[in-house]
PDB file of C-alpha atoms and ligand atoms in Angstrom:
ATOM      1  CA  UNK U  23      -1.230 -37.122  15.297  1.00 85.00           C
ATOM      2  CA  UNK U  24       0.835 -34.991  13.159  1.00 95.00           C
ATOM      3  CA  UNK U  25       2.672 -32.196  15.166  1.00 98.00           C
ATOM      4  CA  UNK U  26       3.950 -29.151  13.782  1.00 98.00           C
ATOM      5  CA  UNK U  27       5.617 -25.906  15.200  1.00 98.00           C
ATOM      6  CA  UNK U  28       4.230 -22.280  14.258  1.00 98.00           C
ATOM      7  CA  UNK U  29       7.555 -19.985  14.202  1.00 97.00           C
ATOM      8  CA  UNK U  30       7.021 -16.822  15.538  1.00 95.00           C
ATOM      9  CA  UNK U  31       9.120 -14.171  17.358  1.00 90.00           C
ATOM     10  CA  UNK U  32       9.272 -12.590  20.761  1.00 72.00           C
ATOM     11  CA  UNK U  33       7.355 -13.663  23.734  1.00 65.00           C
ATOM     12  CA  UNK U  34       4.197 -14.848  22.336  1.00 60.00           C
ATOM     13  CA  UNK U  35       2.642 -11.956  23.944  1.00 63.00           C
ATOM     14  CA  UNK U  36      -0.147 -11.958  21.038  1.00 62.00           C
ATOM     15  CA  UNK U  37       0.916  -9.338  18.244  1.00 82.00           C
ATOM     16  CA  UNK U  38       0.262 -12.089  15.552  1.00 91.00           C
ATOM     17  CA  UNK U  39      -3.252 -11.811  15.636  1.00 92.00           C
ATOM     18  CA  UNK U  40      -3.160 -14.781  13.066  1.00 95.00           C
ATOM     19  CA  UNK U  41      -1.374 -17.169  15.176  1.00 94.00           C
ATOM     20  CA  UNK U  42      -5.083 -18.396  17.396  1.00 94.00           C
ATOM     21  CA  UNK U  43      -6.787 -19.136  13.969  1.00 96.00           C
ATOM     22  CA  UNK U  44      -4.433 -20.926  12.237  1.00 97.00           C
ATOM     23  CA  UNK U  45      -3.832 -23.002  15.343  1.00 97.00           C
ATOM     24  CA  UNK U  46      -7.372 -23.737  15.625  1.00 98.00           C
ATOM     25  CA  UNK U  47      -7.729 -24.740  11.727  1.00 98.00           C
ATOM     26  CA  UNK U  48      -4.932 -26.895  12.122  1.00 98.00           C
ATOM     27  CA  UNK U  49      -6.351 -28.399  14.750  1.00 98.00           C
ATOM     28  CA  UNK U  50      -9.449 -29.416  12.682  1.00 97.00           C
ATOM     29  CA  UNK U  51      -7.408 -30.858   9.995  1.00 97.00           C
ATOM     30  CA  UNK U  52      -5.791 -33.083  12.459  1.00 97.00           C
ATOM     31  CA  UNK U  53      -2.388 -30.871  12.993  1.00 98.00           C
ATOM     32  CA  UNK U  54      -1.083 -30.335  16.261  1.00 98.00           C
ATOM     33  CA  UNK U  55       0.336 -27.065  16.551  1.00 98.00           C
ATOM     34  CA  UNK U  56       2.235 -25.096  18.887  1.00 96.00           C
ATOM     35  CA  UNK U  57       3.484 -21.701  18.856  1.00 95.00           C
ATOM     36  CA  UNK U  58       7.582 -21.555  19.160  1.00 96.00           C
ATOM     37  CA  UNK U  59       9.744 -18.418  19.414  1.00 95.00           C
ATOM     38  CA  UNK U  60      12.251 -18.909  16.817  1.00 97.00           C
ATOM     39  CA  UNK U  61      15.144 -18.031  18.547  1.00 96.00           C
ATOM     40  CA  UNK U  62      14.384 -20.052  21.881  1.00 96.00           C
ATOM     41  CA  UNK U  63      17.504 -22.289  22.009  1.00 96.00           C
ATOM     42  CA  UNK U  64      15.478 -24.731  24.538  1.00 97.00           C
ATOM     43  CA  UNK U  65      12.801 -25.601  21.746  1.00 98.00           C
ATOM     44  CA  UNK U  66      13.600 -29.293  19.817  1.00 98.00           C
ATOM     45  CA  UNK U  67      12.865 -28.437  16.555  1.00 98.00           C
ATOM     46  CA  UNK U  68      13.666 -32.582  15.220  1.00 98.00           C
ATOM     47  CA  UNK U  69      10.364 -33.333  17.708  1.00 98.00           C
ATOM     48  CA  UNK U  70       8.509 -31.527  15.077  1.00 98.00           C
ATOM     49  CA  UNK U  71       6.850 -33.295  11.538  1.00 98.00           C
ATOM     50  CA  UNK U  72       7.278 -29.722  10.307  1.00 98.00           C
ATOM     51  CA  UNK U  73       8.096 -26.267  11.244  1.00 98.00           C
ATOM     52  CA  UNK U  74       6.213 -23.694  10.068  1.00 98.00           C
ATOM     53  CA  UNK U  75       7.960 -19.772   9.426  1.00 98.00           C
ATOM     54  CA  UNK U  76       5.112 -17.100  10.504  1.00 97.00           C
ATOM     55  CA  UNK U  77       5.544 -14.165  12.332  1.00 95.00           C
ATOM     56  CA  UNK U  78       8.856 -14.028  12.818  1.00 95.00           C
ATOM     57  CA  UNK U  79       8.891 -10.745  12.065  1.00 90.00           C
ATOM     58  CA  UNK U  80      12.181  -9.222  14.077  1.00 90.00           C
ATOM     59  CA  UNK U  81      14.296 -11.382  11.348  1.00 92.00           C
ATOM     60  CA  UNK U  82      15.032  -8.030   9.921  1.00 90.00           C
ATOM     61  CA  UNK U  83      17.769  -6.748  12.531  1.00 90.00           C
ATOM     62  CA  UNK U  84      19.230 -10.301  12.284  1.00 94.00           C
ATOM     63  CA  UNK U  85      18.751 -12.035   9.191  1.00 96.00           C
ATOM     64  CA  UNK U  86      22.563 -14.170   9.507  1.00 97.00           C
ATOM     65  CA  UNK U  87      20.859 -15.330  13.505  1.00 97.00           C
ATOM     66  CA  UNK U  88      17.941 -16.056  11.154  1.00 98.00           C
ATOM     67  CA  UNK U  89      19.112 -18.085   8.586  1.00 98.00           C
ATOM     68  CA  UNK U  90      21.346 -19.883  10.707  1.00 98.00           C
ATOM     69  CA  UNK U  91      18.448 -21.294  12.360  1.00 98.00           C
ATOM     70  CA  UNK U  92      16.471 -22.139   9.344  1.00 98.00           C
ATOM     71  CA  UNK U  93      19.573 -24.009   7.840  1.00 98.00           C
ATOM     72  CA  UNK U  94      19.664 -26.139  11.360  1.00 98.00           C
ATOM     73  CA  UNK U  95      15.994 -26.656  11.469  1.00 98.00           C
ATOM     74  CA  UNK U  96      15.772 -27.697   7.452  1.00 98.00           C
ATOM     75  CA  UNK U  97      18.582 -30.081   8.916  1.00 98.00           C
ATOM     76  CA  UNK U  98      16.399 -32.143  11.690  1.00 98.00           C
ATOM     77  CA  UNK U  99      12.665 -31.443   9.791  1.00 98.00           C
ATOM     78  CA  UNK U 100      10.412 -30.558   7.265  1.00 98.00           C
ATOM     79  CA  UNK U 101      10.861 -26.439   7.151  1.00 98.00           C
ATOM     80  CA  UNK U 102       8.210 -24.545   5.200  1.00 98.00           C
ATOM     81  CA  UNK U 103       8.979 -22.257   3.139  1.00 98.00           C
ATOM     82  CA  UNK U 104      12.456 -24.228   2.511  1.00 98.00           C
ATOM     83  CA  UNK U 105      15.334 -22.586   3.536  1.00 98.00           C
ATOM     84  CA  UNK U 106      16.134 -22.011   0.135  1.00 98.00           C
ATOM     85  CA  UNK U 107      13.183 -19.719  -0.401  1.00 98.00           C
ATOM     86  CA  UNK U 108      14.086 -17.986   2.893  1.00 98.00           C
ATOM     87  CA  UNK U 109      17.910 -17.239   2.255  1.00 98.00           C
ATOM     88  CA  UNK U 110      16.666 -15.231  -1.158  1.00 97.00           C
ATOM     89  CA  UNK U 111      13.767 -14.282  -0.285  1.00 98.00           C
ATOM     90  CA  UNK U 112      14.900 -12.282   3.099  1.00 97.00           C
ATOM     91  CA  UNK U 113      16.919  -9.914   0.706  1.00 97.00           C
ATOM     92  CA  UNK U 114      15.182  -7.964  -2.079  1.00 98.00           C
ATOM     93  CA  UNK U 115      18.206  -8.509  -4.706  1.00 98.00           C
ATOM     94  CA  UNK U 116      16.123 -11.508  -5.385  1.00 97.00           C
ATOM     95  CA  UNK U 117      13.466  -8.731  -7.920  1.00 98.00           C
ATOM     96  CA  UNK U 118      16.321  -8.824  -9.933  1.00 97.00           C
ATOM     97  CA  UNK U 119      16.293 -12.294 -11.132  1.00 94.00           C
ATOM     98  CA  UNK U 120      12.809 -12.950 -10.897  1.00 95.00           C
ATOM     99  CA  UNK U 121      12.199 -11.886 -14.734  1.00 96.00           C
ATOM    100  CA  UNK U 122       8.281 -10.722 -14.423  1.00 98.00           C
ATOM    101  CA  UNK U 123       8.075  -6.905 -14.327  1.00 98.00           C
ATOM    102  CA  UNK U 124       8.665  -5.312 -11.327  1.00 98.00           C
ATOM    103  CA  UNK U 125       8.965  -1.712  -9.633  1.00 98.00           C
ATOM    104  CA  UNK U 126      11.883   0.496 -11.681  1.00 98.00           C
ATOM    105  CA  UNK U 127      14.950  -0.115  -8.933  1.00 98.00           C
ATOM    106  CA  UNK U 128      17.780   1.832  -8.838  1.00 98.00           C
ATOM    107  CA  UNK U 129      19.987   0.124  -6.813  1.00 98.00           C
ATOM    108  CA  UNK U 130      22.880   2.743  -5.643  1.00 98.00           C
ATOM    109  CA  UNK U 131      23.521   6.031  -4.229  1.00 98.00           C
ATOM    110  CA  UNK U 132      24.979   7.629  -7.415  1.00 98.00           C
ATOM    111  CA  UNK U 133      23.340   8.935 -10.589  1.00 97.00           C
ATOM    112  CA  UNK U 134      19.558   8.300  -9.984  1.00 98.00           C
ATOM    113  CA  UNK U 135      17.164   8.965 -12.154  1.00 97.00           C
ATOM    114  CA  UNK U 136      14.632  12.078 -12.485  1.00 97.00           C
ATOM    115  CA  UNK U 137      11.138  11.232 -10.732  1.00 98.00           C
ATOM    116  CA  UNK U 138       9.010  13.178  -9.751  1.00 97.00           C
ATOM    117  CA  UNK U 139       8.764  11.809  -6.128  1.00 98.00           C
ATOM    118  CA  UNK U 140      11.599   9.056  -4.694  1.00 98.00           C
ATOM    119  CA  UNK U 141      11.199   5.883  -2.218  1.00 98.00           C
ATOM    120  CA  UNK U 142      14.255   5.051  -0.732  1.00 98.00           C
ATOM    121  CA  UNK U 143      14.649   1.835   1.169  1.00 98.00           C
ATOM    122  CA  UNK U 144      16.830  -1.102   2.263  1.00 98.00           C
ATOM    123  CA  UNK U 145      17.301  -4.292   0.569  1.00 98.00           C
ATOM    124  CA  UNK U 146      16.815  -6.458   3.879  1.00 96.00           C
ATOM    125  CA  UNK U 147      13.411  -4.970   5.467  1.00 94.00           C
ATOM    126  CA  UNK U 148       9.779  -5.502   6.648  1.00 90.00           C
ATOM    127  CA  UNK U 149       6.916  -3.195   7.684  1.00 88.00           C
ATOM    128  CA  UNK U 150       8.068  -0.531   5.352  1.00 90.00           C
ATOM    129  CA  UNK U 151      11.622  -0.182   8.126  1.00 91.00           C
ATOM    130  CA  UNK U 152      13.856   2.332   7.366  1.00 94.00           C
ATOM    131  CA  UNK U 153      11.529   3.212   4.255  1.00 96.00           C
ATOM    132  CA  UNK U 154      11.535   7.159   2.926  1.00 97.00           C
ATOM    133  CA  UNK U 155      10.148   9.343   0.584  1.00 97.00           C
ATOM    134  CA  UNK U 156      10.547  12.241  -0.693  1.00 98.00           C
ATOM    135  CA  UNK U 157      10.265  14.889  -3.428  1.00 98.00           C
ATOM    136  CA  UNK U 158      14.257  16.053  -3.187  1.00 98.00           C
ATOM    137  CA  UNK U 159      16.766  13.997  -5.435  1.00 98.00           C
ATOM    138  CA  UNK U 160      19.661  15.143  -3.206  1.00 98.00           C
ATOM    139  CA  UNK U 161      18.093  13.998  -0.301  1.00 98.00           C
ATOM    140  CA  UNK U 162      16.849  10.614  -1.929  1.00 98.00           C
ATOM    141  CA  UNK U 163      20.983   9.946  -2.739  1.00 98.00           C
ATOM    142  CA  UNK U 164      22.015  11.031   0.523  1.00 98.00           C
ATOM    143  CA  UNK U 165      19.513   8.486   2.300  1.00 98.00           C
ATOM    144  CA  UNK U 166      20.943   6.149   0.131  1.00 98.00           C
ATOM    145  CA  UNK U 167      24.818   6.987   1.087  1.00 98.00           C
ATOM    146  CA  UNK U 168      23.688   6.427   4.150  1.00 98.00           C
ATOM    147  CA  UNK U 169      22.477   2.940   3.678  1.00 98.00           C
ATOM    148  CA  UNK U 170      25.287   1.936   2.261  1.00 98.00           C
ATOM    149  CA  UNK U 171      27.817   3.588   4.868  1.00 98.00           C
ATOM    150  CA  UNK U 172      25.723   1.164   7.178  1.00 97.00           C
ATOM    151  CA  UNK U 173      26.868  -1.374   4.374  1.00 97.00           C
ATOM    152  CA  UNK U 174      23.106  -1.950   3.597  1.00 97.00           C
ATOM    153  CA  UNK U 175      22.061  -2.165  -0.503  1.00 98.00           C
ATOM    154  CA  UNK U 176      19.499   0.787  -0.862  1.00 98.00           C
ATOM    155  CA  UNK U 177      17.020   0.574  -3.309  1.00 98.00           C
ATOM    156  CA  UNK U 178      15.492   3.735  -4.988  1.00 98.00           C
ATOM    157  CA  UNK U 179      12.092   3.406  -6.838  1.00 98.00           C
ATOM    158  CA  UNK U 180      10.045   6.244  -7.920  1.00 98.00           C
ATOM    159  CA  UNK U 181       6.765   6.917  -6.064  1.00 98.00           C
ATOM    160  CA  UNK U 182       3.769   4.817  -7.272  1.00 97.00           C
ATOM    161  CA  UNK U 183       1.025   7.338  -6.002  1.00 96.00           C
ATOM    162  CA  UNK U 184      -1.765   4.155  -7.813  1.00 97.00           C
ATOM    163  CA  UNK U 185      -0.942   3.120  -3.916  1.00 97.00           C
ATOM    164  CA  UNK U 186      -3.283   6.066  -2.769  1.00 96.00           C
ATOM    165  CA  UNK U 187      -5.855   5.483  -5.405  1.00 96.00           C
ATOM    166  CA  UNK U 188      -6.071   1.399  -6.478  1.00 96.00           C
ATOM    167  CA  UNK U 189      -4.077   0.828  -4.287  1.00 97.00           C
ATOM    168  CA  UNK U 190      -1.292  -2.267  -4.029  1.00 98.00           C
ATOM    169  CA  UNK U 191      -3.112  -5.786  -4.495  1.00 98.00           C
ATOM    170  CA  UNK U 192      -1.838  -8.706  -2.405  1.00 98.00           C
ATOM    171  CA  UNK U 193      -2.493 -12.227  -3.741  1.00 98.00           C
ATOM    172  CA  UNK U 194      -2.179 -15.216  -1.575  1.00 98.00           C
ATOM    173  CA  UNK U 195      -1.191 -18.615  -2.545  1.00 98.00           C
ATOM    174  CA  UNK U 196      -1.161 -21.712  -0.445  1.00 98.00           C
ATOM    175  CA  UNK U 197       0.631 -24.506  -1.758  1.00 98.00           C
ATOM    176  CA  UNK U 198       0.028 -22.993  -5.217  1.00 98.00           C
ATOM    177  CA  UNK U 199      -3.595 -22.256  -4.650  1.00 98.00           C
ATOM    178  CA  UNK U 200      -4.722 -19.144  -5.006  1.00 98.00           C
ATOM    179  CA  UNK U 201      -6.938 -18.284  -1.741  1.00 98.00           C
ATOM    180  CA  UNK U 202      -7.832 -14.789  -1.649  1.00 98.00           C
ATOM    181  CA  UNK U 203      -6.343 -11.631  -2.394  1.00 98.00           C
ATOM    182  CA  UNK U 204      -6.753  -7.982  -0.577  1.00 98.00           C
ATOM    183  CA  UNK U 205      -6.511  -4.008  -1.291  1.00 98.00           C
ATOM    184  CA  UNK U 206      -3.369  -3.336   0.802  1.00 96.00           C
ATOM    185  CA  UNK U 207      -3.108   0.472   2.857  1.00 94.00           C
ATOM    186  CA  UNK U 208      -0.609   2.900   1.352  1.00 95.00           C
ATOM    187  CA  UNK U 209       2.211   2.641   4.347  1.00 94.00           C
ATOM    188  CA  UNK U 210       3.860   5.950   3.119  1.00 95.00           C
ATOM    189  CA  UNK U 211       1.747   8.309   3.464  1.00 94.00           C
ATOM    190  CA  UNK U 212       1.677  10.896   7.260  1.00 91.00           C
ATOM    191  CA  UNK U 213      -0.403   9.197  10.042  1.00 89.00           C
ATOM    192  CA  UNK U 214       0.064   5.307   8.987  1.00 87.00           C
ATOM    193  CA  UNK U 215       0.504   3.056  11.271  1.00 83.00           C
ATOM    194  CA  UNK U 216       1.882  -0.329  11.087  1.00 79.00           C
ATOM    195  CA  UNK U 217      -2.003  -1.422  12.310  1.00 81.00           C
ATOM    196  CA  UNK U 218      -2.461   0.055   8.745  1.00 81.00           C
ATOM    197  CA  UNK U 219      -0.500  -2.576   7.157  1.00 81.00           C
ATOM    198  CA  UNK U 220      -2.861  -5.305   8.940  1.00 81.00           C
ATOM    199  CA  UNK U 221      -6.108  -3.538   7.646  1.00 86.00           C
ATOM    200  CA  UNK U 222      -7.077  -4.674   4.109  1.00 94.00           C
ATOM    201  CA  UNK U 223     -10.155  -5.199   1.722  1.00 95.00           C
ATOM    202  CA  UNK U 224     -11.023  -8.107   0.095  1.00 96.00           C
ATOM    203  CA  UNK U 225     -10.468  -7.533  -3.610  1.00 96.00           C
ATOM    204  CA  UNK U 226     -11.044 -10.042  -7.044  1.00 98.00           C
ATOM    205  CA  UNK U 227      -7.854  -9.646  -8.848  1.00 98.00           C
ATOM    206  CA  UNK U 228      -7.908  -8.886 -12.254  1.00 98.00           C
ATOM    207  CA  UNK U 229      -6.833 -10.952 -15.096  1.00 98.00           C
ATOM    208  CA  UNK U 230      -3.479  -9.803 -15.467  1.00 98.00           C
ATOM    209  CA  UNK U 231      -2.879 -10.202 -11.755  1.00 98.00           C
ATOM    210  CA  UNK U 232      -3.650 -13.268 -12.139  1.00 98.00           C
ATOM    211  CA  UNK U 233      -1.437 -14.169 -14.688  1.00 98.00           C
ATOM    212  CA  UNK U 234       1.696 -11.800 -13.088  1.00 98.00           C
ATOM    213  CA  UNK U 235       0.821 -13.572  -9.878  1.00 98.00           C
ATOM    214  CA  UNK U 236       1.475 -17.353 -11.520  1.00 98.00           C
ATOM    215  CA  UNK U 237       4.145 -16.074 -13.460  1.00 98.00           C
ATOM    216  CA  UNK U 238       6.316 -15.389 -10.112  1.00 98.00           C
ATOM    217  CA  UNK U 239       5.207 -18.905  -8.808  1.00 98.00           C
ATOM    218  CA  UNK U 240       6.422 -20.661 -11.678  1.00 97.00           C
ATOM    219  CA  UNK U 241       9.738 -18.716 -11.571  1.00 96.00           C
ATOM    220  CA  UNK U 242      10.383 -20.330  -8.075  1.00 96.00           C
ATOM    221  CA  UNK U 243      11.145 -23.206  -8.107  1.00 94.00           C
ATOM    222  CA  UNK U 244      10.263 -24.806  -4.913  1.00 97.00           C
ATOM    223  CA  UNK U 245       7.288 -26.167  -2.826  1.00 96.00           C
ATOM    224  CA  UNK U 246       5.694 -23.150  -1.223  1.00 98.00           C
ATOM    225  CA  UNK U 247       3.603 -23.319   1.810  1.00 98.00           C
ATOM    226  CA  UNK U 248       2.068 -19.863   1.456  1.00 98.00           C
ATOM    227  CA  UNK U 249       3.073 -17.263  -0.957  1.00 98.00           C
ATOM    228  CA  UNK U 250       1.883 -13.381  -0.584  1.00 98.00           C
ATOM    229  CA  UNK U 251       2.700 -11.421  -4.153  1.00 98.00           C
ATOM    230  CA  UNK U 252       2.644  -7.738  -3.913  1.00 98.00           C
ATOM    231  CA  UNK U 253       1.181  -5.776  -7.150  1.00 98.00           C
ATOM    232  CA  UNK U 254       1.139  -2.466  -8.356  1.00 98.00           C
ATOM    233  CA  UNK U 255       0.707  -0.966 -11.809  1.00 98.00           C
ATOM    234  CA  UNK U 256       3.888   1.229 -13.519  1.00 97.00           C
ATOM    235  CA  UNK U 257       2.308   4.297 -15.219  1.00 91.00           C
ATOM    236  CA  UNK U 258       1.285   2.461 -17.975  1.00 93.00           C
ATOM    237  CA  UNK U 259      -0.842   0.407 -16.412  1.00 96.00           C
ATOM    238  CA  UNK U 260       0.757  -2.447 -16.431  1.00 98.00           C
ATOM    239  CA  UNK U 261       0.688  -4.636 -13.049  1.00 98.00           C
ATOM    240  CA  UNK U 262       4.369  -5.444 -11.708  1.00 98.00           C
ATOM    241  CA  UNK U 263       6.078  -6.839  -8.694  1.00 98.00           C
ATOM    242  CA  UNK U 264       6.573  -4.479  -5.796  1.00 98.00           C
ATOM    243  CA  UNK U 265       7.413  -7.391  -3.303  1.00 98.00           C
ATOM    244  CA  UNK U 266       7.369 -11.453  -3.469  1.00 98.00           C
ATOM    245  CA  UNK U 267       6.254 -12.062   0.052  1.00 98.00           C
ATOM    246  CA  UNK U 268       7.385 -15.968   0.691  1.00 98.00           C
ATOM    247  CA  UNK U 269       8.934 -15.279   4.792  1.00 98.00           C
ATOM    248  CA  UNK U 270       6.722 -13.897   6.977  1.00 96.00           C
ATOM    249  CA  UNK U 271       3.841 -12.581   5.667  1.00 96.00           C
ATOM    250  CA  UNK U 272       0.744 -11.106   6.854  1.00 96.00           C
ATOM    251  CA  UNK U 273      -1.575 -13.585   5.286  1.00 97.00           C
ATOM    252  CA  UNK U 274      -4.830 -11.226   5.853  1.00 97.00           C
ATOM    253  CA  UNK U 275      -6.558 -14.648   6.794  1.00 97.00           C
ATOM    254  CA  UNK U 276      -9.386 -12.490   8.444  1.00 95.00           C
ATOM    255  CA  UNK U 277     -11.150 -11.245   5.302  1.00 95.00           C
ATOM    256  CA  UNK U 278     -11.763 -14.525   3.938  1.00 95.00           C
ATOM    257  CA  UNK U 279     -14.075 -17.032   6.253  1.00 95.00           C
ATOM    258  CA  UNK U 280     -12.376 -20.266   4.419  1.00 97.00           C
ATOM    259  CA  UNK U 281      -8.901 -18.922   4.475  1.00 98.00           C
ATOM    260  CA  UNK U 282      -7.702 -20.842   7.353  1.00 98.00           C
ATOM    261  CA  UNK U 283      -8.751 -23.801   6.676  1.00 98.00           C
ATOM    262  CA  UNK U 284      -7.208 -23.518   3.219  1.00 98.00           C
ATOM    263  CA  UNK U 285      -3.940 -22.949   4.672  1.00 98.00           C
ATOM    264  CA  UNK U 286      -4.523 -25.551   7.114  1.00 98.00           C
ATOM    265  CA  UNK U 287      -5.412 -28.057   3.998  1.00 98.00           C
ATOM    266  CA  UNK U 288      -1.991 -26.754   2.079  1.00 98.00           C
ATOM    267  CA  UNK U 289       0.452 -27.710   5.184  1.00 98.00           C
ATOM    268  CA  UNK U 290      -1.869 -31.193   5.020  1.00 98.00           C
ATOM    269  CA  UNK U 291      -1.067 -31.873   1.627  1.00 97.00           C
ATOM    270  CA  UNK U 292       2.826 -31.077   2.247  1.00 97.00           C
ATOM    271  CA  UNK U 293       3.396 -33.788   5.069  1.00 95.00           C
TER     272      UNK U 293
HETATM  273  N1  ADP O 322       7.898   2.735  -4.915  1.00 64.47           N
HETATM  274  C1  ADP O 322       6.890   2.853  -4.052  1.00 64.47           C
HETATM  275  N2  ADP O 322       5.832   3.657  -4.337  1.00 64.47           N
HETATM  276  C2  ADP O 322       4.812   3.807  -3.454  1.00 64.47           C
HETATM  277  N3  ADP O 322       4.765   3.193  -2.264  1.00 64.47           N
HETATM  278  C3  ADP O 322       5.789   2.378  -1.928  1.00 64.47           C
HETATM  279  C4  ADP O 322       6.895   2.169  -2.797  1.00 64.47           C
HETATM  280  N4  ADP O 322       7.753   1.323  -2.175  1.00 64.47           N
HETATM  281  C5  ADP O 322       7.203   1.009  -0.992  1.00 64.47           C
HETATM  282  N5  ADP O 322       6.021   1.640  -0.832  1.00 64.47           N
HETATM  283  C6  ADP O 322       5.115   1.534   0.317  1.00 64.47           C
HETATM  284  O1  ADP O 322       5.836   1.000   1.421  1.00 64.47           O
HETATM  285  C7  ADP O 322       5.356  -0.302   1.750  1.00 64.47           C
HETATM  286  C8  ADP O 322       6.510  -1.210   2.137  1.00 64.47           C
HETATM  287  O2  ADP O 322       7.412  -1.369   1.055  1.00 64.47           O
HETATM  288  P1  ADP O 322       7.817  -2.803   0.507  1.00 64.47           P
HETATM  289  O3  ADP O 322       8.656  -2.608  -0.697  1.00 64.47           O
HETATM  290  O4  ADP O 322       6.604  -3.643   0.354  1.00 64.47           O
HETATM  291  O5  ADP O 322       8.775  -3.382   1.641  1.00 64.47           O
HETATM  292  P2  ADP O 322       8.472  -4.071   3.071  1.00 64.47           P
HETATM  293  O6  ADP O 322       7.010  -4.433   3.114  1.00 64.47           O
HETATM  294  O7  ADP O 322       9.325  -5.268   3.067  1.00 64.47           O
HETATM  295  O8  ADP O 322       8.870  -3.055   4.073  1.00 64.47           O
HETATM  296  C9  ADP O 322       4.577  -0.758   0.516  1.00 64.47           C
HETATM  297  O9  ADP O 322       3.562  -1.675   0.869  1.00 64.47           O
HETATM  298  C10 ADP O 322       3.996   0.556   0.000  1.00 64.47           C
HETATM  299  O10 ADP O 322       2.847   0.948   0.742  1.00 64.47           O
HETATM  300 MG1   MG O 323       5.705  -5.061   1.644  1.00 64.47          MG
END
């Protein structure tokens, strides 16, 4: 039987309300999975046909720790996504070099633009961490100073308020299949909650999600287990990048029945 490890963080107390499900579909497609903590130095990774990155969602405060480990594990296994993926895709510089439209970036403290409303935010973050906005330029540079102090990158975007009303569409891929994709909460607006971030709606993209969404696959240029590709639309209406989700994403396997076992099929194919 093929055994594989499900990477996740902490003390598998049970925050990764997607970890039982997948385990289970795996199971039915004849995978043997078990739930690691990432960082537990007692785990033998080389026992495993593959490990699989999931929630290992405290990579944030230590992406070097991180990496380090994905670099030793791509070394004695199969590591999905590739460590490749996860060493650019940890740091948000990578929306520079993915040529598809994405969100308008300024990427310093000094000289930003004129918008009506600012988002300021690290480079290296999840779950909307260390994420502001606000209406005052002067304030929107000095957040950014302050990242950068901290030796951080900031990035400053202009408010998309189409978060509040459409709403950001999240596609997700497995193994280059489109499975399903969801109406993602706003996460910057009073009151959210990171429980926010885990409630979604099932939502048909439309055609030019679609197309954005394949565009960003083919620009990558490795196998991907599971891909999550975060859409909004600029003021024009156009759809563009807001995040390339290929770490540890939420995969929002709840709102579709078959998701699991399409991811469970994907990691199949891969072995
Ligand atoms: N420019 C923006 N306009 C409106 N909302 C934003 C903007 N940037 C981020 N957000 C909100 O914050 C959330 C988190 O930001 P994101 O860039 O996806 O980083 P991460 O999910 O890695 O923290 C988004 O899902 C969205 O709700
Ligand atoms: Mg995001």
């Amino acid at each position: 039987m093929t055994i594989c490890a499900y990477a996740t963080f902490e003390d598998l107390r049970g925050e990764d309300d997607e970890r039982d499900p997948v385990l289970a579909a795996w199971r039915e497609a004849g995978i043997d999975g078990r739930a690691e903590r990432w960082d537990d130095p007692a785990v033998d990774w080389s026992a495993y046909d593959a490990v699989v990155v999931r929630s290992v969602w405290d990579y944030v405060l230590r992406r070097e720790e991180f990496l380090a480990w994905a670099r030793e594990v791509e070394s004695v296994t199969r590591l999905l996504n590739p460590y490749a993926v996860l060493e650019s895709n940890t740091d948000k510089t990578y929306l520079r070099e993915l040529g598809v439209p994405t969100v308008p970036t300024h990427w310093s403290s000094e000289g930003l633009p004129d918008w009506p409303e600012y988002v300021v935010k690290p480079s290296i973050s999840g779950g909307a961490r260390d994420t502001t906005r606000t209406a005052d330029r002067a304030e929107a540079a000095a957040l950014a100073a302050a990242l950068e102090a901290a030796g951080r990158t900031p990035m400053v975007q202009p408010y998309l308020d189409m978060v509040e009303s459409e709403g950001e569409t999240s596609l997700l891929y497995f193994n280059g299949r489109l499975s399903h994709a969801v109406r993602r909460n706003p996460m910057l607006v009073p009151g959210t909650t990171l429980d926010d971030n885990a409630r979604a709606q099932l939502r048909t993209p439309a055609p030019d999600q679609v197309e954005l969404a394949e565009k960003v696959l083919a620009a990558v240029p490795h196998v991907l287990l599971y891909a999550r590709i975060d859409l909004v639309r600029l003021s024009g209406g156009a759809p563009a990048v807001i995040e390339l989700e290929l770490t540890e994403p939420y995969l929002y396997l709840g709102h579709r029945p078959e998701a699991p076992a399409s991811f469970a099929r994907a990691l199949r194919e891969l072995l």
